[in-house]
Amino acid sequence: AGSNQDSNPGDIDVTAAAAGGDTSGDGYAYAWTLTEVADPANQLSVLAAGTQNAAQYNTLTLRGVPAAGPPAEVMMRLTCTVTDDAGTTAAASIDQPGFIIAV
């Protein structure tokens, strides 16, 4: 098996663009979550969740641990929930496929 593969801050970079609903002008609250969708060999772990309360989410770092057998593709889902000053929320998700963990 090969050595661990770590991502770097900025390798995964997603920005939410909120519009409407901010009647007082004090902006929006952002909450990012990360969900493991597929990791058949349990090879991916989160080293640092990073800043999760800003429009841009680019400080997440992951670690891939090689396992015996062929390379495995894992998929993570990033979800951003935005709350306006009236307490109304909206959420959007993006699946990030293609993390290939090689042996």
mmCIF file of C-alpha atoms in Angstrom:
data_model
loop_
_atom_site.group_PDB
_atom_site.id
_atom_site.type_symbol
_atom_site.label_atom_id
_atom_site.label_comp_id
_atom_site.label_asym_id
_atom_site.label_seq_id
_atom_site.Cartn_x
_atom_site.Cartn_y
_atom_site.Cartn_z
ATOM 1 C CA ALA A 1 0.000 0.000 0.000
ATOM 2 C CA GLY A 2 1.124 3.543 -0.673
ATOM 3 C CA SER A 3 1.400 6.397 1.764
ATOM 4 C CA ASN A 4 -1.381 8.646 3.051
ATOM 5 C CA GLN A 5 -2.615 11.342 0.689
ATOM 6 C CA ASP A 6 -3.583 14.651 2.314
ATOM 7 C CA SER A 7 -5.409 17.495 0.627
ATOM 8 C CA ASN A 8 -4.349 21.078 1.225
ATOM 9 C CA PRO A 9 -6.480 24.045 2.268
ATOM 10 C CA GLY A 10 -7.833 25.497 -0.971
ATOM 11 C CA ASP A 11 -7.893 22.202 -2.899
ATOM 12 C CA ILE A 12 -11.641 22.121 -2.269
ATOM 13 C CA ASP A 13 -13.054 25.612 -2.792
ATOM 14 C CA VAL A 14 -16.806 26.325 -2.888
ATOM 15 C CA THR A 15 -18.549 29.687 -2.482
ATOM 16 C CA ALA A 16 -22.241 30.234 -1.690
ATOM 17 C CA ALA A 17 -23.965 33.269 -3.204
ATOM 18 C CA ALA A 18 -27.001 34.344 -1.166
ATOM 19 C CA ALA A 19 -29.501 36.876 -2.508
ATOM 20 C CA GLY A 20 -32.702 38.423 -1.153
ATOM 21 C CA GLY A 21 -34.162 38.143 2.316
ATOM 22 C CA ASP A 22 -31.604 40.358 4.061
ATOM 23 C CA THR A 23 -33.904 43.242 4.984
ATOM 24 C CA SER A 24 -31.721 44.844 7.670
ATOM 25 C CA GLY A 25 -28.491 44.807 5.675
ATOM 26 C CA ASP A 26 -26.547 42.884 8.304
ATOM 27 C CA GLY A 27 -25.831 39.963 5.996
ATOM 28 C CA TYR A 28 -26.393 36.244 6.134
ATOM 29 C CA ALA A 29 -25.299 33.412 8.399
ATOM 30 C CA TYR A 30 -23.602 30.468 6.675
ATOM 31 C CA ALA A 31 -23.292 26.913 8.001
ATOM 32 C CA TRP A 32 -21.356 24.299 6.002
ATOM 33 C CA THR A 33 -21.622 20.572 6.651
ATOM 34 C CA LEU A 34 -19.726 17.689 5.133
ATOM 35 C CA THR A 35 -21.311 14.262 4.643
ATOM 36 C CA GLU A 36 -19.613 11.115 3.447
ATOM 37 C CA VAL A 37 -21.747 9.725 0.600
ATOM 38 C CA ALA A 38 -19.548 6.847 -0.563
ATOM 39 C CA ASP A 39 -16.368 5.439 0.923
ATOM 40 C CA PRO A 40 -16.528 1.683 0.339
ATOM 41 C CA ALA A 41 -13.188 0.882 1.986
ATOM 42 C CA ASN A 42 -13.439 3.554 4.736
ATOM 43 C CA GLN A 43 -10.342 5.289 3.414
ATOM 44 C CA LEU A 44 -11.194 8.983 3.780
ATOM 45 C CA SER A 45 -11.113 11.048 6.959
ATOM 46 C CA VAL A 46 -11.402 14.736 7.761
ATOM 47 C CA LEU A 47 -8.165 16.272 9.053
ATOM 48 C CA ALA A 48 -9.688 19.726 9.565
ATOM 49 C CA ALA A 49 -13.252 20.851 8.847
ATOM 50 C CA GLY A 50 -11.986 24.399 8.397
ATOM 51 C CA THR A 51 -14.006 27.588 8.558
ATOM 52 C CA GLN A 52 -17.658 26.593 8.303
ATOM 53 C CA ASN A 53 -19.395 29.928 8.910
ATOM 54 C CA ALA A 54 -18.434 32.021 5.868
ATOM 55 C CA ALA A 55 -19.701 32.202 2.277
ATOM 56 C CA GLN A 56 -16.457 30.685 0.964
ATOM 57 C CA TYR A 57 -15.555 27.217 2.209
ATOM 58 C CA ASN A 58 -11.975 26.502 1.227
ATOM 59 C CA THR A 59 -10.092 25.362 4.326
ATOM 60 C CA LEU A 60 -11.297 21.755 4.523
ATOM 61 C CA THR A 61 -8.482 19.199 4.540
ATOM 62 C CA LEU A 62 -8.945 15.464 4.023
ATOM 63 C CA ARG A 63 -6.732 12.397 4.385
ATOM 64 C CA GLY A 64 -6.900 9.371 2.135
ATOM 65 C CA VAL A 65 -5.483 6.149 3.513
ATOM 66 C CA PRO A 66 -4.588 3.501 0.915
ATOM 67 C CA ALA A 67 -5.992 0.023 1.379
ATOM 68 C CA ALA A 68 -5.203 -3.274 -0.264
ATOM 69 C CA GLY A 69 -6.932 -3.763 -3.593
ATOM 70 C CA PRO A 70 -7.781 -1.503 -6.508
ATOM 71 C CA PRO A 71 -8.098 2.285 -6.112
ATOM 72 C CA ALA A 72 -11.406 3.317 -4.582
ATOM 73 C CA GLU A 73 -13.466 6.365 -5.496
ATOM 74 C CA VAL A 74 -15.107 8.134 -2.606
ATOM 75 C CA MET A 75 -17.693 10.903 -2.676
ATOM 76 C CA MET A 76 -18.344 13.684 -0.203
ATOM 77 C CA ARG A 77 -21.328 16.047 -0.086
ATOM 78 C CA LEU A 78 -20.917 19.682 0.918
ATOM 79 C CA THR A 79 -24.094 21.412 2.095
ATOM 80 C CA CYS A 80 -24.409 25.121 2.810
ATOM 81 C CA THR A 81 -27.344 26.379 4.838
ATOM 82 C CA VAL A 82 -27.871 30.136 4.653
ATOM 83 C CA THR A 83 -30.002 31.994 7.187
ATOM 84 C CA ASP A 84 -31.214 35.553 6.638
ATOM 85 C CA ASP A 85 -31.974 38.148 9.305
ATOM 86 C CA ALA A 86 -35.624 36.975 9.534
ATOM 87 C CA GLY A 87 -34.509 33.433 10.385
ATOM 88 C CA THR A 88 -35.470 31.988 7.010
ATOM 89 C CA THR A 89 -33.106 29.286 5.783
ATOM 90 C CA ALA A 90 -32.198 27.843 2.415
ATOM 91 C CA ALA A 91 -29.784 25.015 1.737
ATOM 92 C CA ALA A 92 -27.911 23.752 -1.301
ATOM 93 C CA SER A 93 -25.645 20.741 -1.679
ATOM 94 C CA ILE A 94 -22.920 19.695 -4.056
ATOM 95 C CA ASP A 95 -21.487 16.212 -4.373
ATOM 96 C CA GLN A 96 -17.730 16.186 -4.784
ATOM 97 C CA PRO A 97 -16.762 12.964 -6.523
ATOM 98 C CA GLY A 98 -13.385 11.933 -7.709
ATOM 99 C CA PHE A 99 -11.311 11.553 -4.601
ATOM 100 C CA ILE A 100 -9.308 8.569 -5.816
ATOM 101 C CA ILE A 101 -7.411 6.721 -3.133
ATOM 102 C CA ALA A 102 -4.633 4.692 -4.754
ATOM 103 C CA VAL A 103 -2.810 1.722 -3.300
#
